[in-house]
mmCIF file with all atom_site columns, C-alpha atoms in Angstrom:
data_model
loop_
_atom_site.group_PDB
_atom_site.id
_atom_site.type_symbol
_atom_site.label_atom_id
_atom_site.label_alt_id
_atom_site.label_comp_id
_atom_site.label_asym_id
_atom_site.label_entity_id
_atom_site.label_seq_id
_atom_site.pdbx_PDB_ins_code
_atom_site.Cartn_x
_atom_site.Cartn_y
_atom_site.Cartn_z
_atom_site.occupancy
_atom_site.B_iso_or_equiv
_atom_site.pdbx_formal_charge
_atom_site.auth_seq_id
_atom_site.auth_comp_id
_atom_site.auth_asym_id
_atom_site.auth_atom_id
_atom_site.pdbx_PDB_model_num
ATOM 1   C CA . UNK A 1 1   ? 50.427 40.500 54.781 1.00 0.00 ? 23  UNK A CA 1
ATOM 2   C CA . UNK A 1 2   ? 52.262 37.223 54.361 1.00 0.00 ? 24  UNK A CA 1
ATOM 3   C CA . UNK A 1 3   ? 51.558 33.882 55.906 1.00 0.00 ? 25  UNK A CA 1
ATOM 4   C CA . UNK A 1 4   ? 54.599 31.843 55.079 1.00 0.00 ? 26  UNK A CA 1
ATOM 5   C CA . UNK A 1 5   ? 55.178 32.707 51.354 1.00 0.00 ? 27  UNK A CA 1
ATOM 6   C CA . UNK A 1 6   ? 51.683 33.739 50.309 1.00 0.00 ? 28  UNK A CA 1
ATOM 7   C CA . UNK A 1 7   ? 49.756 36.973 50.502 1.00 0.00 ? 29  UNK A CA 1
ATOM 8   C CA . UNK A 1 8   ? 46.653 37.238 52.621 1.00 0.00 ? 30  UNK A CA 1
ATOM 9   C CA . UNK A 1 9   ? 44.227 40.193 52.964 1.00 0.00 ? 31  UNK A CA 1
ATOM 10  C CA . UNK A 1 10  ? 42.323 42.204 55.522 1.00 0.00 ? 32  UNK A CA 1
ATOM 11  C CA . UNK A 1 11  ? 39.058 43.981 54.936 1.00 0.00 ? 33  UNK A CA 1
ATOM 12  C CA . UNK A 1 12  ? 37.889 46.519 57.516 1.00 0.00 ? 34  UNK A CA 1
ATOM 13  C CA . UNK A 1 13  ? 34.633 48.405 57.447 1.00 0.00 ? 35  UNK A CA 1
ATOM 14  C CA . UNK A 1 14  ? 34.991 51.736 59.265 1.00 0.00 ? 36  UNK A CA 1
ATOM 15  C CA . UNK A 1 15  ? 32.241 53.878 60.675 1.00 0.00 ? 37  UNK A CA 1
ATOM 16  C CA . UNK A 1 16  ? 33.245 57.435 59.648 1.00 0.00 ? 38  UNK A CA 1
ATOM 17  C CA . UNK A 1 17  ? 31.245 58.842 62.622 1.00 0.00 ? 39  UNK A CA 1
ATOM 18  C CA . UNK A 1 18  ? 33.823 57.618 65.191 1.00 0.00 ? 40  UNK A CA 1
ATOM 19  C CA . UNK A 1 19  ? 36.480 55.735 63.231 1.00 0.00 ? 41  UNK A CA 1
ATOM 20  C CA . UNK A 1 20  ? 35.320 52.421 64.756 1.00 0.00 ? 42  UNK A CA 1
ATOM 21  C CA . UNK A 1 21  ? 35.965 49.192 62.886 1.00 0.00 ? 43  UNK A CA 1
ATOM 22  C CA . UNK A 1 22  ? 32.464 47.756 62.803 1.00 0.00 ? 44  UNK A CA 1
ATOM 23  C CA . UNK A 1 23  ? 33.113 44.828 60.463 1.00 0.00 ? 45  UNK A CA 1
ATOM 24  C CA . UNK A 1 24  ? 36.149 42.989 59.301 1.00 0.00 ? 46  UNK A CA 1
ATOM 25  C CA . UNK A 1 25  ? 37.420 39.777 57.637 1.00 0.00 ? 47  UNK A CA 1
ATOM 26  C CA . UNK A 1 26  ? 40.630 38.100 56.690 1.00 0.00 ? 48  UNK A CA 1
ATOM 27  C CA . UNK A 1 27  ? 41.203 35.806 53.756 1.00 0.00 ? 49  UNK A CA 1
ATOM 28  C CA . UNK A 1 28  ? 43.582 34.343 51.210 1.00 0.00 ? 50  UNK A CA 1
ATOM 29  C CA . UNK A 1 29  ? 42.041 36.299 48.318 1.00 0.00 ? 51  UNK A CA 1
ATOM 30  C CA . UNK A 1 30  ? 41.001 39.925 47.802 1.00 0.00 ? 52  UNK A CA 1
ATOM 31  C CA . UNK A 1 31  ? 37.484 39.161 46.619 1.00 0.00 ? 53  UNK A CA 1
ATOM 32  C CA . UNK A 1 32  ? 33.837 40.179 47.042 1.00 0.00 ? 54  UNK A CA 1
ATOM 33  C CA . UNK A 1 33  ? 33.522 37.227 49.488 1.00 0.00 ? 55  UNK A CA 1
ATOM 34  C CA . UNK A 1 34  ? 36.061 38.990 51.814 1.00 0.00 ? 56  UNK A CA 1
ATOM 35  C CA . UNK A 1 35  ? 33.943 42.146 51.719 1.00 0.00 ? 57  UNK A CA 1
ATOM 36  C CA . UNK A 1 36  ? 30.700 40.194 52.252 1.00 0.00 ? 58  UNK A CA 1
ATOM 37  C CA . UNK A 1 37  ? 32.216 38.450 55.324 1.00 0.00 ? 59  UNK A CA 1
ATOM 38  C CA . UNK A 1 38  ? 33.188 41.867 56.788 1.00 0.00 ? 60  UNK A CA 1
ATOM 39  C CA . UNK A 1 39  ? 29.625 43.117 56.196 1.00 0.00 ? 61  UNK A CA 1
ATOM 40  C CA . UNK A 1 40  ? 28.221 40.070 57.894 1.00 0.00 ? 62  UNK A CA 1
ATOM 41  C CA . UNK A 1 41  ? 30.357 40.775 61.013 1.00 0.00 ? 63  UNK A CA 1
ATOM 42  C CA . UNK A 1 42  ? 29.022 44.285 61.459 1.00 0.00 ? 64  UNK A CA 1
ATOM 43  C CA . UNK A 1 43  ? 27.829 44.339 65.013 1.00 0.00 ? 65  UNK A CA 1
ATOM 44  C CA . UNK A 1 44  ? 24.809 46.631 64.617 1.00 0.00 ? 66  UNK A CA 1
ATOM 45  C CA . UNK A 1 45  ? 21.659 46.595 62.531 1.00 0.00 ? 67  UNK A CA 1
ATOM 46  C CA . UNK A 1 46  ? 22.515 47.129 58.869 1.00 0.00 ? 68  UNK A CA 1
ATOM 47  C CA . UNK A 1 47  ? 19.430 49.293 58.557 1.00 0.00 ? 69  UNK A CA 1
ATOM 48  C CA . UNK A 1 48  ? 21.271 51.890 60.799 1.00 0.00 ? 70  UNK A CA 1
ATOM 49  C CA . UNK A 1 49  ? 23.892 52.314 58.093 1.00 0.00 ? 71  UNK A CA 1
ATOM 50  C CA . UNK A 1 50  ? 23.030 55.111 55.663 1.00 0.00 ? 72  UNK A CA 1
ATOM 51  C CA . UNK A 1 51  ? 25.960 55.210 53.220 1.00 0.00 ? 73  UNK A CA 1
ATOM 52  C CA . UNK A 1 52  ? 28.449 52.549 52.210 1.00 0.00 ? 74  UNK A CA 1
ATOM 53  C CA . UNK A 1 53  ? 31.451 54.227 50.617 1.00 0.00 ? 75  UNK A CA 1
ATOM 54  C CA . UNK A 1 54  ? 34.080 52.196 48.797 1.00 0.00 ? 76  UNK A CA 1
ATOM 55  C CA . UNK A 1 55  ? 37.007 52.587 46.554 1.00 0.00 ? 77  UNK A CA 1
ATOM 56  C CA . UNK A 1 56  ? 36.760 51.510 42.909 1.00 0.00 ? 78  UNK A CA 1
ATOM 57  C CA . UNK A 1 57  ? 38.141 48.009 43.484 1.00 0.00 ? 79  UNK A CA 1
ATOM 58  C CA . UNK A 1 58  ? 36.412 45.206 41.660 1.00 0.00 ? 80  UNK A CA 1
ATOM 59  C CA . UNK A 1 59  ? 35.854 43.322 44.923 1.00 0.00 ? 81  UNK A CA 1
ATOM 60  C CA . UNK A 1 60  ? 33.345 46.047 45.859 1.00 0.00 ? 82  UNK A CA 1
ATOM 61  C CA . UNK A 1 61  ? 31.465 45.903 42.594 1.00 0.00 ? 83  UNK A CA 1
ATOM 62  C CA . UNK A 1 62  ? 29.556 42.735 43.026 1.00 0.00 ? 84  UNK A CA 1
ATOM 63  C CA . UNK A 1 63  ? 25.890 41.757 42.551 1.00 0.00 ? 85  UNK A CA 1
ATOM 64  C CA . UNK A 1 64  ? 25.615 40.034 45.953 1.00 0.00 ? 86  UNK A CA 1
ATOM 65  C CA . UNK A 1 65  ? 27.098 43.025 47.855 1.00 0.00 ? 87  UNK A CA 1
ATOM 66  C CA . UNK A 1 66  ? 24.841 45.373 45.847 1.00 0.00 ? 88  UNK A CA 1
ATOM 67  C CA . UNK A 1 67  ? 21.866 43.201 46.907 1.00 0.00 ? 89  UNK A CA 1
ATOM 68  C CA . UNK A 1 68  ? 22.875 43.406 50.595 1.00 0.00 ? 90  UNK A CA 1
ATOM 69  C CA . UNK A 1 69  ? 23.246 47.139 50.468 1.00 0.00 ? 91  UNK A CA 1
ATOM 70  C CA . UNK A 1 70  ? 20.039 47.598 48.566 1.00 0.00 ? 92  UNK A CA 1
ATOM 71  C CA . UNK A 1 71  ? 18.078 45.273 50.859 1.00 0.00 ? 93  UNK A CA 1
ATOM 72  C CA . UNK A 1 72  ? 18.894 47.402 53.951 1.00 0.00 ? 94  UNK A CA 1
ATOM 73  C CA . UNK A 1 73  ? 18.313 50.757 52.188 1.00 0.00 ? 95  UNK A CA 1
ATOM 74  C CA . UNK A 1 74  ? 21.994 51.689 52.249 1.00 0.00 ? 96  UNK A CA 1
ATOM 75  C CA . UNK A 1 75  ? 23.115 54.282 49.653 1.00 0.00 ? 97  UNK A CA 1
ATOM 76  C CA . UNK A 1 76  ? 26.218 53.152 47.803 1.00 0.00 ? 98  UNK A CA 1
ATOM 77  C CA . UNK A 1 77  ? 28.984 55.719 47.339 1.00 0.00 ? 99  UNK A CA 1
ATOM 78  C CA . UNK A 1 78  ? 31.918 55.090 45.040 1.00 0.00 ? 100 UNK A CA 1
ATOM 79  C CA . UNK A 1 79  ? 35.173 56.905 45.196 1.00 0.00 ? 101 UNK A CA 1
ATOM 80  C CA . UNK A 1 80  ? 35.648 59.313 42.328 1.00 0.00 ? 102 UNK A CA 1
ATOM 81  C CA . UNK A 1 81  ? 38.421 58.212 39.981 1.00 0.00 ? 103 UNK A CA 1
ATOM 82  C CA . UNK A 1 82  ? 41.667 59.985 40.766 1.00 0.00 ? 104 UNK A CA 1
ATOM 83  C CA . UNK A 1 83  ? 40.357 61.588 43.946 1.00 0.00 ? 105 UNK A CA 1
ATOM 84  C CA . UNK A 1 84  ? 42.110 60.199 47.027 1.00 0.00 ? 106 UNK A CA 1
ATOM 85  C CA . UNK A 1 85  ? 40.404 62.512 49.519 1.00 0.00 ? 107 UNK A CA 1
ATOM 86  C CA . UNK A 1 86  ? 37.200 60.493 49.678 1.00 0.00 ? 108 UNK A CA 1
ATOM 87  C CA . UNK A 1 87  ? 39.247 57.640 51.222 1.00 0.00 ? 109 UNK A CA 1
ATOM 88  C CA . UNK A 1 88  ? 41.243 59.746 53.674 1.00 0.00 ? 110 UNK A CA 1
ATOM 89  C CA . UNK A 1 89  ? 39.894 58.112 56.863 1.00 0.00 ? 111 UNK A CA 1
ATOM 90  C CA . UNK A 1 90  ? 40.011 54.633 55.442 1.00 0.00 ? 112 UNK A CA 1
ATOM 91  C CA . UNK A 1 91  ? 43.598 55.112 54.172 1.00 0.00 ? 113 UNK A CA 1
ATOM 92  C CA . UNK A 1 92  ? 44.668 56.578 57.524 1.00 0.00 ? 114 UNK A CA 1
ATOM 93  C CA . UNK A 1 93  ? 43.030 53.633 59.299 1.00 0.00 ? 115 UNK A CA 1
ATOM 94  C CA . UNK A 1 94  ? 44.776 51.127 57.097 1.00 0.00 ? 116 UNK A CA 1
ATOM 95  C CA . UNK A 1 95  ? 48.088 52.871 57.747 1.00 0.00 ? 117 UNK A CA 1
ATOM 96  C CA . UNK A 1 96  ? 47.509 52.572 61.439 1.00 0.00 ? 118 UNK A CA 1
ATOM 97  C CA . UNK A 1 97  ? 46.652 48.841 61.066 1.00 0.00 ? 119 UNK A CA 1
ATOM 98  C CA . UNK A 1 98  ? 49.761 48.256 59.042 1.00 0.00 ? 120 UNK A CA 1
ATOM 99  C CA . UNK A 1 99  ? 52.003 50.151 61.518 1.00 0.00 ? 121 UNK A CA 1
ATOM 100 C CA . UNK A 1 100 ? 50.455 48.767 64.728 1.00 0.00 ? 122 UNK A CA 1
ATOM 101 C CA . UNK A 1 101 ? 49.455 45.282 63.598 1.00 0.00 ? 123 UNK A CA 1
ATOM 102 C CA . UNK A 1 102 ? 50.767 44.020 60.307 1.00 0.00 ? 124 UNK A CA 1
ATOM 103 C CA . UNK A 1 103 ? 54.336 45.091 60.654 1.00 0.00 ? 125 UNK A CA 1
ATOM 104 C CA . UNK A 1 104 ? 54.526 44.060 64.289 1.00 0.00 ? 126 UNK A CA 1
ATOM 105 C CA . UNK A 1 105 ? 53.180 40.525 63.967 1.00 0.00 ? 127 UNK A CA 1
ATOM 106 C CA . UNK A 1 106 ? 54.140 37.228 62.326 1.00 0.00 ? 128 UNK A CA 1
ATOM 107 C CA . UNK A 1 107 ? 51.527 34.758 61.222 1.00 0.00 ? 129 UNK A CA 1
ATOM 108 C CA . UNK A 1 108 ? 51.924 31.043 60.551 1.00 0.00 ? 130 UNK A CA 1
ATOM 109 C CA . UNK A 1 109 ? 48.280 30.340 59.644 1.00 0.00 ? 131 UNK A CA 1
ATOM 110 C CA . UNK A 1 110 ? 45.164 32.115 58.445 1.00 0.00 ? 132 UNK A CA 1
ATOM 111 C CA . UNK A 1 111 ? 43.461 31.156 61.751 1.00 0.00 ? 133 UNK A CA 1
ATOM 112 C CA . UNK A 1 112 ? 46.264 32.747 63.717 1.00 0.00 ? 134 UNK A CA 1
ATOM 113 C CA . UNK A 1 113 ? 45.914 35.914 61.609 1.00 0.00 ? 135 UNK A CA 1
ATOM 114 C CA . UNK A 1 114 ? 42.145 35.935 62.218 1.00 0.00 ? 136 UNK A CA 1
ATOM 115 C CA . UNK A 1 115 ? 42.452 35.488 65.962 1.00 0.00 ? 137 UNK A CA 1
ATOM 116 C CA . UNK A 1 116 ? 45.181 38.147 66.292 1.00 0.00 ? 138 UNK A CA 1
ATOM 117 C CA . UNK A 1 117 ? 43.233 40.612 64.112 1.00 0.00 ? 139 UNK A CA 1
ATOM 118 C CA . UNK A 1 118 ? 40.083 40.007 66.281 1.00 0.00 ? 140 UNK A CA 1
ATOM 119 C CA . UNK A 1 119 ? 42.133 41.007 69.343 1.00 0.00 ? 141 UNK A CA 1
ATOM 120 C CA . UNK A 1 120 ? 43.650 44.021 67.505 1.00 0.00 ? 142 UNK A CA 1
ATOM 121 C CA . UNK A 1 121 ? 40.213 45.298 66.454 1.00 0.00 ? 143 UNK A CA 1
ATOM 122 C CA . UNK A 1 122 ? 38.961 45.095 70.057 1.00 0.00 ? 144 UNK A CA 1
ATOM 123 C CA . UNK A 1 123 ? 41.980 47.036 71.299 1.00 0.00 ? 145 UNK A CA 1
ATOM 124 C CA . UNK A 1 124 ? 41.718 49.499 68.388 1.00 0.00 ? 146 UNK A CA 1
ATOM 125 C CA . UNK A 1 125 ? 37.994 50.208 69.120 1.00 0.00 ? 147 UNK A CA 1
ATOM 126 C CA . UNK A 1 126 ? 38.194 50.355 72.937 1.00 0.00 ? 148 UNK A CA 1
ATOM 127 C CA . UNK A 1 127 ? 41.737 51.578 73.833 1.00 0.00 ? 149 UNK A CA 1
ATOM 128 C CA . UNK A 1 128 ? 43.199 53.595 70.916 1.00 0.00 ? 150 UNK A CA 1
ATOM 129 C CA . UNK A 1 129 ? 42.430 57.328 71.390 1.00 0.00 ? 151 UNK A CA 1
ATOM 130 C CA . UNK A 1 130 ? 42.015 60.038 68.719 1.00 0.00 ? 152 UNK A CA 1
ATOM 131 C CA . UNK A 1 131 ? 42.487 63.754 68.986 1.00 0.00 ? 153 UNK A CA 1
ATOM 132 C CA . UNK A 1 132 ? 39.679 64.248 66.483 1.00 0.00 ? 154 UNK A CA 1
ATOM 133 C CA . UNK A 1 133 ? 37.384 62.419 68.940 1.00 0.00 ? 155 UNK A CA 1
ATOM 134 C CA . UNK A 1 134 ? 38.431 64.460 72.017 1.00 0.00 ? 156 UNK A CA 1
ATOM 135 C CA . UNK A 1 135 ? 41.084 62.023 73.016 1.00 0.00 ? 157 UNK A CA 1
ATOM 136 C CA . UNK A 1 136 ? 38.791 59.037 73.623 1.00 0.00 ? 158 UNK A CA 1
ATOM 137 C CA . UNK A 1 137 ? 38.475 55.719 71.925 1.00 0.00 ? 159 UNK A CA 1
ATOM 138 C CA . UNK A 1 138 ? 35.983 55.171 69.089 1.00 0.00 ? 160 UNK A CA 1
ATOM 139 C CA . UNK A 1 139 ? 33.676 53.133 71.405 1.00 0.00 ? 161 UNK A CA 1
ATOM 140 C CA . UNK A 1 140 ? 33.839 55.713 74.196 1.00 0.00 ? 162 UNK A CA 1
ATOM 141 C CA . UNK A 1 141 ? 33.008 58.489 71.637 1.00 0.00 ? 163 UNK A CA 1
ATOM 142 C CA . UNK A 1 142 ? 30.023 56.546 70.364 1.00 0.00 ? 164 UNK A CA 1
ATOM 143 C CA . UNK A 1 143 ? 28.716 55.679 73.824 1.00 0.00 ? 165 UNK A CA 1
ATOM 144 C CA . UNK A 1 144 ? 29.105 59.254 75.221 1.00 0.00 ? 166 UNK A CA 1
ATOM 145 C CA . UNK A 1 145 ? 27.366 61.077 72.336 1.00 0.00 ? 167 UNK A CA 1
#
């Protein structure tokens, strides 16, 4: 998304169990630091995460991220080259974010983007319902199972 005339980026970490966004970050550059910040915002013990699946982007292949994943016993899982099906939930989530958030908002500063995305993630996790989750929100699904 654009802030004035420059591109900025979102990174969202999605729990495939319930489609909840459990960590996120925003930044001026699509880098490993953006991913690391999203990991640091995960609101549950990292030791509870079993698999960390990513696409093949260079921002995910980073020694520091590998160290974090390894330290918590998380199994890394890379998308297979040329196989989009492994990213289906992530791609669907990013399409929802683009449709409901990015295309509907204007941002003047990175701080404004960050605050508005924080609000969006809270609404997404607590209010947005999914048929695949029995027509409840990601948080309701997690709390009721």
